[in-house]
Tab-separated table of C-alpha atoms in Angstrom:
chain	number	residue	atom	x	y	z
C	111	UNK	CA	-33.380	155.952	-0.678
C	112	UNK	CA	-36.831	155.209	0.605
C	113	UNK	CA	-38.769	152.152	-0.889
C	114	UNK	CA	-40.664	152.039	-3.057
C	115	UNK	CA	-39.345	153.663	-6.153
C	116	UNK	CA	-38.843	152.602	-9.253
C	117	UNK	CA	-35.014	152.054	-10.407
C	118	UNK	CA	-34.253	152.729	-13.704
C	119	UNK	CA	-30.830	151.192	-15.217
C	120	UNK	CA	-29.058	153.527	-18.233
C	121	UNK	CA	-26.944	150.718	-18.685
C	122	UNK	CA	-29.345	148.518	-19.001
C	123	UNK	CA	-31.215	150.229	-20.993
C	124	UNK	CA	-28.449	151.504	-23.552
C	125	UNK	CA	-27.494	147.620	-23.892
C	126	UNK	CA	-31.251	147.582	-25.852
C	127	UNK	CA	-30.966	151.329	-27.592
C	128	UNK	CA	-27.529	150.281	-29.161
C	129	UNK	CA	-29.496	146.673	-30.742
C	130	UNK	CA	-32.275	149.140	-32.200
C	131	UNK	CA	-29.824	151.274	-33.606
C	132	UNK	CA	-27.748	148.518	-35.322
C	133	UNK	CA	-31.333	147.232	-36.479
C	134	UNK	CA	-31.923	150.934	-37.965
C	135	UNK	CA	-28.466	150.897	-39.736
C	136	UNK	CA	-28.860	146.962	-41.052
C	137	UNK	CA	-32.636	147.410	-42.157
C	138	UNK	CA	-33.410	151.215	-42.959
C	139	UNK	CA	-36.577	150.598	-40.860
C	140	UNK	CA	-37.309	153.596	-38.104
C	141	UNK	CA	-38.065	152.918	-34.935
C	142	UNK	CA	-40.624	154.861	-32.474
C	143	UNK	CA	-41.093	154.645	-28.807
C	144	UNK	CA	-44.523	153.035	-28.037
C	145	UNK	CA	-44.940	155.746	-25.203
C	146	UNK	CA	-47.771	153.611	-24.081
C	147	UNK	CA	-45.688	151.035	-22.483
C	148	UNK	CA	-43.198	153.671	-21.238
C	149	UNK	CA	-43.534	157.218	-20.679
C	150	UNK	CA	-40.771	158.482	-18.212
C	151	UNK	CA	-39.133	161.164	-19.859
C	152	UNK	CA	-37.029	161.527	-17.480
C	153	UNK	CA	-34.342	159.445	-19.622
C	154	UNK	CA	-36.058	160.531	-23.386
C	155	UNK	CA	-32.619	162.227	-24.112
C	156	UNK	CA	-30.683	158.960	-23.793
C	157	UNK	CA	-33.622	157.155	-26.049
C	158	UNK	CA	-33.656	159.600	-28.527
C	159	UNK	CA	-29.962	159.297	-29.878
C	160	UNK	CA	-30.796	155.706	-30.555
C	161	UNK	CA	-34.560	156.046	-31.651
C	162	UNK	CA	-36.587	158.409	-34.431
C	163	UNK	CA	-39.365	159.687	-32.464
C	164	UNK	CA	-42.080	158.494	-30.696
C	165	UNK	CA	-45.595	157.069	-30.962
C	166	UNK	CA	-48.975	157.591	-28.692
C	167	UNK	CA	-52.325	156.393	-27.817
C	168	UNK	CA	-53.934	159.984	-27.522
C	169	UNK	CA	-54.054	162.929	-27.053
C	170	UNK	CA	-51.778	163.609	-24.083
C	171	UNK	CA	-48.758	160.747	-25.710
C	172	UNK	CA	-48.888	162.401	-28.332
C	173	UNK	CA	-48.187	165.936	-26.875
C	174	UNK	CA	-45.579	164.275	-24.520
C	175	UNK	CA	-43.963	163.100	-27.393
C	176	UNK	CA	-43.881	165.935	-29.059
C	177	UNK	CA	-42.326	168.629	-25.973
C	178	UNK	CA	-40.118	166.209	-25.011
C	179	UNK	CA	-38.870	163.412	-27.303
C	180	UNK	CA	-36.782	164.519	-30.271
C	181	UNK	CA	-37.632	163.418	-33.788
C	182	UNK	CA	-40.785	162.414	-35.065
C	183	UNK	CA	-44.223	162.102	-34.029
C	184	UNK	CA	-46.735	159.697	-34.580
C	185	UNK	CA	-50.456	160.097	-33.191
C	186	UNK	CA	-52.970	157.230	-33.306
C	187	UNK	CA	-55.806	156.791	-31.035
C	188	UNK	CA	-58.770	154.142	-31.056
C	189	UNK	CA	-61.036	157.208	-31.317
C	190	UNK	CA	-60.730	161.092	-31.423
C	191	UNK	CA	-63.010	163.354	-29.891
C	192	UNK	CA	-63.651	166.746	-31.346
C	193	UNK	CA	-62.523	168.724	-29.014
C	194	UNK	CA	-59.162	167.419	-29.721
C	195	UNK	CA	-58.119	166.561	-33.064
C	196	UNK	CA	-56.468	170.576	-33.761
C	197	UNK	CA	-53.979	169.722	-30.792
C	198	UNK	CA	-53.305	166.069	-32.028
C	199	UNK	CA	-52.765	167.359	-35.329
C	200	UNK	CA	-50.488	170.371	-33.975
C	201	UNK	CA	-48.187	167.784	-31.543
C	202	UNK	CA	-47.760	165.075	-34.409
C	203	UNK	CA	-46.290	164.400	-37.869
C	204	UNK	CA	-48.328	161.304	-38.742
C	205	UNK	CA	-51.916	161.318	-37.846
C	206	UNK	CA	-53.242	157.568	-38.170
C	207	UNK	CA	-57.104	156.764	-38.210
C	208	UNK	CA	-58.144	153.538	-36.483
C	209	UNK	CA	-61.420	153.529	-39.255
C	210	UNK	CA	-62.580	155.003	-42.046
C	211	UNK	CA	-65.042	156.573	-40.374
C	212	UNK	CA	-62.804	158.773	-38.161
C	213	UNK	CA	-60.433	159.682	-41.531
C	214	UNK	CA	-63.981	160.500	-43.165
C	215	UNK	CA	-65.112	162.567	-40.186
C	216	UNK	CA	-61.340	164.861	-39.671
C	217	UNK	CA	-60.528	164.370	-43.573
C	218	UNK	CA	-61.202	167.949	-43.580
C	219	UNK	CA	-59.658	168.742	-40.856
C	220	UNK	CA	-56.695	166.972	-41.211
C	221	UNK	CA	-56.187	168.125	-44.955
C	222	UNK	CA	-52.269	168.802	-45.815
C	223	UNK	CA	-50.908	166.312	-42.955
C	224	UNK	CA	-49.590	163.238	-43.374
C	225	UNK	CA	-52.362	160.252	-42.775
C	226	UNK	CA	-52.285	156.517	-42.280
C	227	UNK	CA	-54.634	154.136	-41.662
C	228	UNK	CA	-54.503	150.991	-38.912
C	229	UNK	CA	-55.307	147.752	-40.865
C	230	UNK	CA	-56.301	144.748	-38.767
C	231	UNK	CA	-54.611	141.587	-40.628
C	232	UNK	CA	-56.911	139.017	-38.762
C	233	UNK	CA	-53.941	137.260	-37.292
C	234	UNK	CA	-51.333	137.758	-34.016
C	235	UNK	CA	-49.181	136.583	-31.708
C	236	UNK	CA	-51.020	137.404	-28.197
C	237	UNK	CA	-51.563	134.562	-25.832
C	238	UNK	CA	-54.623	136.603	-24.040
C	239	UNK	CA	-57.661	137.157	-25.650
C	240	UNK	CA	-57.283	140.722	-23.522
C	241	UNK	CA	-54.810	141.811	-25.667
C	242	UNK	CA	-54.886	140.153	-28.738
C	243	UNK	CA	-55.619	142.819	-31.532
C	244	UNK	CA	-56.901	140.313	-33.833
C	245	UNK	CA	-59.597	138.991	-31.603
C	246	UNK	CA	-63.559	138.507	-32.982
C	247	UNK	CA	-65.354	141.266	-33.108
C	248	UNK	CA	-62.077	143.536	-33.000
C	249	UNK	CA	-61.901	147.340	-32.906
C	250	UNK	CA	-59.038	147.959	-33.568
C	251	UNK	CA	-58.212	148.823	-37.330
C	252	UNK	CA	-59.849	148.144	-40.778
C	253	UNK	CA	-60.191	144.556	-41.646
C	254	UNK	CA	-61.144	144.268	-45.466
C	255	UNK	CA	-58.723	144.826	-48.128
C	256	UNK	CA	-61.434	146.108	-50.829
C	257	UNK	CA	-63.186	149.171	-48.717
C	258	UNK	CA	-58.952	150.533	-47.855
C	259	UNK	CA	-58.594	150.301	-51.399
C	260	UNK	CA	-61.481	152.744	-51.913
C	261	UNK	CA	-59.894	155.438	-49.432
C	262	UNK	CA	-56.439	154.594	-50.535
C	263	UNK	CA	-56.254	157.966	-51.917
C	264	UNK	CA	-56.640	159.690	-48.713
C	265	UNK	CA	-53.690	158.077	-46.967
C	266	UNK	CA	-50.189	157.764	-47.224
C	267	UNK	CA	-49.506	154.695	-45.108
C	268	UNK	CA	-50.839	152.071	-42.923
C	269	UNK	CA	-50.169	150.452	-39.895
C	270	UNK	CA	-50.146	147.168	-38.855
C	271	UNK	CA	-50.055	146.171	-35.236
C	272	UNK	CA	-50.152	142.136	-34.664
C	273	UNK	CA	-46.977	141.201	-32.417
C	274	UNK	CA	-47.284	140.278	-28.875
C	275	UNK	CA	-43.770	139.806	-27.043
C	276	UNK	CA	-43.121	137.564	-30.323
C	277	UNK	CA	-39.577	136.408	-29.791
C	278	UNK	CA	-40.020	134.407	-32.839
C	279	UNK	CA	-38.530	135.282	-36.190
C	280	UNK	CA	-40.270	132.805	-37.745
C	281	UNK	CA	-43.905	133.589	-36.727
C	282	UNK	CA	-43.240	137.001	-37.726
C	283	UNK	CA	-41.612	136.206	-40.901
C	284	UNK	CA	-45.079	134.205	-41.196
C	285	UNK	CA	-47.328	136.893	-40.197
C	286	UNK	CA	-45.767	139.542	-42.369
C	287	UNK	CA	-46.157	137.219	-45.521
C	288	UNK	CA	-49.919	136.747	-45.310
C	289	UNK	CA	-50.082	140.917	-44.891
C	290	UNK	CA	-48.168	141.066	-47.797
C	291	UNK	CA	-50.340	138.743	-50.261
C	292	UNK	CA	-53.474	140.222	-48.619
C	293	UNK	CA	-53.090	143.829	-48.419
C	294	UNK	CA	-49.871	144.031	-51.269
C	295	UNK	CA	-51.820	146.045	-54.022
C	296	UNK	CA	-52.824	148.947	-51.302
C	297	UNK	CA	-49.061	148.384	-49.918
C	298	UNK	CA	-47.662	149.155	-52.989
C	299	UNK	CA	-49.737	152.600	-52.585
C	300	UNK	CA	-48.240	154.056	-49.753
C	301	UNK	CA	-45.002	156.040	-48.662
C	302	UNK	CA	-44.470	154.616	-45.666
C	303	UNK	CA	-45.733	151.312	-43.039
C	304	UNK	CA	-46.079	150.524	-39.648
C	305	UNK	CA	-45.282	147.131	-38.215
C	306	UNK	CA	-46.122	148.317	-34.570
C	307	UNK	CA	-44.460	146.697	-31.759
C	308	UNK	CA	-44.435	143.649	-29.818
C	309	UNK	CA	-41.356	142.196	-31.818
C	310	UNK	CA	-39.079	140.777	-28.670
C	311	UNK	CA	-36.023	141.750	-30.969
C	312	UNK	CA	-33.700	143.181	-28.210
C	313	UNK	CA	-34.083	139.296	-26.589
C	314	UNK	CA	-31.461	137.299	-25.826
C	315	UNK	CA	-30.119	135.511	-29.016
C	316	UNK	CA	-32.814	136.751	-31.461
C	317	UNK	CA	-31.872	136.660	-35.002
C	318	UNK	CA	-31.462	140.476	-35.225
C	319	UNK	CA	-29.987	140.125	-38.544
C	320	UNK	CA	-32.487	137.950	-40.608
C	321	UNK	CA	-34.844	140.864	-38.771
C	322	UNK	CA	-33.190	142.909	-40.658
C	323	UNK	CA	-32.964	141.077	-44.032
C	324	UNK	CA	-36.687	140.894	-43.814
C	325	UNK	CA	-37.652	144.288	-43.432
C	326	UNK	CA	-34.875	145.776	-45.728
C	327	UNK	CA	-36.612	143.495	-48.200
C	328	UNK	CA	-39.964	144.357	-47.598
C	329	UNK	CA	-39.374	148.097	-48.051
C	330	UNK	CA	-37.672	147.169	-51.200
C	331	UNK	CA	-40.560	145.408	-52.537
C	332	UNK	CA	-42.917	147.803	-51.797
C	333	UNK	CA	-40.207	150.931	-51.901
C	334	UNK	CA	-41.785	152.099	-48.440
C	335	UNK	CA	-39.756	153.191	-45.349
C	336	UNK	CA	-40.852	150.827	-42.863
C	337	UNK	CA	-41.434	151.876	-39.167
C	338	UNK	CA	-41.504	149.694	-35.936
C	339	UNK	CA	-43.132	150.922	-32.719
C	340	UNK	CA	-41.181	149.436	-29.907
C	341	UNK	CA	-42.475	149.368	-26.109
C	342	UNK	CA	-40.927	146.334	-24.267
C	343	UNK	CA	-37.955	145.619	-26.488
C	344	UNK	CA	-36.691	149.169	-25.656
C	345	UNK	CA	-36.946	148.982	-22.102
C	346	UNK	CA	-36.327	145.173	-21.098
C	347	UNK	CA	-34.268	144.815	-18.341
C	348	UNK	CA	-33.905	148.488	-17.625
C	349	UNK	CA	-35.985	148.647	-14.597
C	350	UNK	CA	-36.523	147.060	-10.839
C	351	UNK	CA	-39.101	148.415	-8.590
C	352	UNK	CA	-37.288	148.108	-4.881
C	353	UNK	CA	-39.491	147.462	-2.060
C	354	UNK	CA	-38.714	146.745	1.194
C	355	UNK	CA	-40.347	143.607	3.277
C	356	UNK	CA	-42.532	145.280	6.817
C	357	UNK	CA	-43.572	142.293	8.115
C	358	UNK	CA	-44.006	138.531	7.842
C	359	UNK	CA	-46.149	135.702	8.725
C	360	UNK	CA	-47.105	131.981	8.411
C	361	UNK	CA	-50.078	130.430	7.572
C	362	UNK	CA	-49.751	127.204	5.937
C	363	UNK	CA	-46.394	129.327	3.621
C	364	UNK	CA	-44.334	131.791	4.400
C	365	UNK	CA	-46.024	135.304	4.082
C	366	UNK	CA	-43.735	138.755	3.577
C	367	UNK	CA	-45.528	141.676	3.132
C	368	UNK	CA	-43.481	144.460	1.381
C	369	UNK	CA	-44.696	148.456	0.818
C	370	UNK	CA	-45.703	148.095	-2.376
C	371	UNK	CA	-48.844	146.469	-4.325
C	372	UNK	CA	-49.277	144.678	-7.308
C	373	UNK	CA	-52.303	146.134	-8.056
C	374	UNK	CA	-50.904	149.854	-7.939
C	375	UNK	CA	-47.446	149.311	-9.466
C	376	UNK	CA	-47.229	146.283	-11.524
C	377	UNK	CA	-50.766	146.231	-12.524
C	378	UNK	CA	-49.940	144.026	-15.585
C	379	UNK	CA	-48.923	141.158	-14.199
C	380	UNK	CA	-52.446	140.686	-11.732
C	381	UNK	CA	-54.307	141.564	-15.133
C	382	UNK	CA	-52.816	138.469	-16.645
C	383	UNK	CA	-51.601	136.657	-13.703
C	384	UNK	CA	-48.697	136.036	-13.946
C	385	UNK	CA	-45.962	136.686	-11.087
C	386	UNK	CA	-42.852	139.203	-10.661
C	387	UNK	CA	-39.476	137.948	-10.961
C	388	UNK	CA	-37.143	138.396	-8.208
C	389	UNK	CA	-32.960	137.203	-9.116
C	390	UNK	CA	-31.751	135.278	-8.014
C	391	UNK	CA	-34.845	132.752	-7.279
C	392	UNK	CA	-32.790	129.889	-5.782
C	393	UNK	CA	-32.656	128.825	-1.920
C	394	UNK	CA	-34.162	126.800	0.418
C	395	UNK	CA	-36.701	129.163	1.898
C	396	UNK	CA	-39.725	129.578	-0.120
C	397	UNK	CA	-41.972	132.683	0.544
C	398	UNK	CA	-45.328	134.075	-0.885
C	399	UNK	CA	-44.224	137.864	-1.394
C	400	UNK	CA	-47.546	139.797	-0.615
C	401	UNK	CA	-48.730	143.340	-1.500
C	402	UNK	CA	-49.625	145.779	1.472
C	403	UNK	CA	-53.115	146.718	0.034
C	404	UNK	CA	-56.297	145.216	1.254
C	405	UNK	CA	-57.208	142.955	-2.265
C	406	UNK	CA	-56.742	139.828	-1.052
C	407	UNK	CA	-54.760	138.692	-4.061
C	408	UNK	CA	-52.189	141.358	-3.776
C	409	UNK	CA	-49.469	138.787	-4.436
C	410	UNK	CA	-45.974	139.543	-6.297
C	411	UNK	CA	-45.419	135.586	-6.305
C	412	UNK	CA	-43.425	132.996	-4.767
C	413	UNK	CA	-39.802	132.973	-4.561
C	414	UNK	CA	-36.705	131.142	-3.045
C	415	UNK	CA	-34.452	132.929	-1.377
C	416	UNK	CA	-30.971	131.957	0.398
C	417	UNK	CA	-32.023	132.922	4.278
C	418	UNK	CA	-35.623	133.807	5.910
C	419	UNK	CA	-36.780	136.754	5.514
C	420	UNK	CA	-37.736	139.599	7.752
C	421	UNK	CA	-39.184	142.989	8.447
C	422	UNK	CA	-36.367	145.744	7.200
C	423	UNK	CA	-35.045	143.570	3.960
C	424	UNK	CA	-34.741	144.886	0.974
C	425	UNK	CA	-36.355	143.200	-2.224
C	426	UNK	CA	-35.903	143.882	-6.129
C	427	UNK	CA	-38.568	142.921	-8.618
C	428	UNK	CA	-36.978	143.006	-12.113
C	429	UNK	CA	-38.000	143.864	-15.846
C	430	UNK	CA	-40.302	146.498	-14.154
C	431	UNK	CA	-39.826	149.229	-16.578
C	432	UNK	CA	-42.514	148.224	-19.679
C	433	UNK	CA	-46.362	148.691	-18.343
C	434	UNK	CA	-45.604	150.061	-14.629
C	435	UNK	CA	-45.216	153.400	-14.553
C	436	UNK	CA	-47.819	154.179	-17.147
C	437	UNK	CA	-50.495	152.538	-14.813
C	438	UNK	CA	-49.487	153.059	-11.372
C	439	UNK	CA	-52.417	154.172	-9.507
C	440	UNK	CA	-53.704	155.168	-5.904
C	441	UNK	CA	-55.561	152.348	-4.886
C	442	UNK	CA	-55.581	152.299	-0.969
C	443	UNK	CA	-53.509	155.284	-1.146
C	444	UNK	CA	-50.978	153.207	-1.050
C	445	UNK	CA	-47.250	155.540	-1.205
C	446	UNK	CA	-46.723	155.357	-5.297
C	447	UNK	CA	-43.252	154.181	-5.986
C	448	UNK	CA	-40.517	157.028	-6.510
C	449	UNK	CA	-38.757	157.211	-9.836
C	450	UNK	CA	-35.021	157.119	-9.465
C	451	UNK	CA	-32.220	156.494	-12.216
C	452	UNK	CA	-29.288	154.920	-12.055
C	453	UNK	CA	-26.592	156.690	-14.361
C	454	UNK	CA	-24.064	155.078	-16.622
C	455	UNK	CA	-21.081	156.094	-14.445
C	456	UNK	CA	-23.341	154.428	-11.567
C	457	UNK	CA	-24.206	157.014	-9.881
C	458	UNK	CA	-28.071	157.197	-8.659
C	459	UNK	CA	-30.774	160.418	-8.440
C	460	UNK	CA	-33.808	160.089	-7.720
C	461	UNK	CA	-36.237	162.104	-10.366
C	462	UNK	CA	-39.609	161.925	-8.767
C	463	UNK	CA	-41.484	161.776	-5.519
C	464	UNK	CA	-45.211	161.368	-4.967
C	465	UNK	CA	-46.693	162.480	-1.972
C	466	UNK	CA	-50.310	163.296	-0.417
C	467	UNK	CA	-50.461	166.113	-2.391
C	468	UNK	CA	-50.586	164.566	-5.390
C	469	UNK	CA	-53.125	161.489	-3.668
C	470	UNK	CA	-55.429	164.394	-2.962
C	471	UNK	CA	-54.785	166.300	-6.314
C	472	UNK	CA	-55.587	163.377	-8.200
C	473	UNK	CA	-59.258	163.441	-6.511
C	474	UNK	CA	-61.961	166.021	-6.135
């Protein structure tokens, strides 16, 4: 198959569905695809035997959810425009308002559906300012415990979304207690509550079950069913993106240059810099693994590999499902990586191709 694509593993993948489903059994909490960290619907089928529905960040998540991902659901956006709330509202079965201005301005509108409200607890797990919800200033949900209480009538749950690939039990455990003695008396209002994602529960040797313990008990307390919004923990693992090295050089390291780009396929990892992962990364030949584009910092990482490498050998970057796909771009008109799938009986198809046409379609 020609490099790039993207490689997507069912078995890999079902090894993290089956975890969310024991965690759905052992907890009564739901869980919802975050189809901002992965959108290829190509394998939604698979997903949603082990998963309630999913969950969006506008208006055309939402509607992808909703043609092509069994179950429920959920739309939340930082902002609606007008023109769009009577299609959000028509694709979803939870509307949630990032303010109280938005749920004042569609209260109307949205009259007979189900509403929720994001609530910003002041605390999280992120490591980058860039992405930590809980930041100064933040946008992103309602911060003060007495002006919810006033629209408490309006709603019917809330959502909380303060995990950052936590893989800590403890932190969470931590995090969920201080939501519960601040915000308890307008928890104890609602039907139902979001946790959001970022919980690293599919990890290797996380404590799935005192996971569950703690949610079962929080919905007890509060007699709420509890939803979690899974991105990453559904889709860790699952993925490679395969490139292929087309030529190499030395100047002061060892330079390959492979047809693909960090900045067009694995976008998240320049935004925070941080480097792929290639396995195995052992050897005695070290090489900077460089992008084809024409950023100067188009760089995958450095590696160790058993032999030198050269033009016409084939490379793997792993856990490149989560936050790929849903930003690839055409910068340099760089070729965008194929999707293929790998099938549980091993067999491999390949789902999607991008060519000039759609380079020029996405342009004017």
């Amino acid at each position: 198959m020609q490099t790039p694509y993207y490689l997507i593993d069912k078995t890999n993948l079902l090894a993290n569905l089956e975890k969310i489903a024991w965690l759905r059994e052992a907890s009564g909490a739901k869980s919802l695809l975050a189809l901002k960290c992965f959108a290829t619907w190509s394998v939604f089928d698979l997903m949603a035997q082990y998963m309630d529905g999913s969950t969006s960040s506008s208006l055309y998540e939402v509607r992808l959810g909703h043609e092509k991902f069994a179950g429920e659901a959920h739309a939340y956006s930082v902002a609606y425009a007008d023109h769009e709330i009577d299609e959000v509202l028509a694709c979803s079965n939870k509307i949630i308002f990032n303010s109280i201005g938005q749920l004042s301005k569609f209260e109307e509108a949205s009259s007979g559906h189900i509403r929720g409200l994001r609530v910003n607890p002041g605390v999280s797990t992120s490591e980058f300012d860039l992405a930590d919800p809980a930041r100064p200033f933040s946008r992103l949900g309602e911060h003060d415990p007495e002006t919810i209480a006033a629209v408490a009538d309006k709603i019917s749950g809330l959502m909380f979304h303060n995990n950052c690939e936590n893989d800590d039990f403890a932190r969470f455990d931590e995090m969920l207690t201080l939501i519960e003695r601040r915000f308890g008396a307008i928890i104890q209002q609602m039907d139902w509550i979001s946790l959001g994602g970022g919980i690293h529960f599919t990890g290797d040797d996380y404590p799935l079950d005192k996971l569950a313990g703690r949610l079962k008990a929080f919905a007890q307390r509060f007699d709420v069913q509890v939803y979690l919004e899974p991105g990453e923990a559904a889709i860790t693992g699952a993925a490679t993106l395969e490139v292929t090295v087309l030529d190499t050089m030395f100047n002061g390291k060892n330079l390959a240059i492979v047809d693909s780009s960090i900045e067009a396929h694995m976008l998240d990892l320049l935004i925070y810099r941080e480097p792929a992962k290639v396995a195995p990364d052992a050897g005695n030949h070290e090489w900077m693994i460089c992008g084809k584009s024409c950023l100067a910092g188009d760089i995958f990482g450095e590696f160790r590999f058993n032999a030198p490498l050269k033009a016409g050998d084939r490379l793997s970057f792993q856990d490149a499902a989560g936050y790929t796909m849903v930003k690839k771009n055409w910068f340099n008109g760089v070729k965008m990586p194929s999707i293929a799938i790998r099938e549980l009986d091993g067999s491999t198809r390949l789902v999607r191709e991008f060519g000039y046409e759609d380079f020029v379609a996405a342009l004017s």
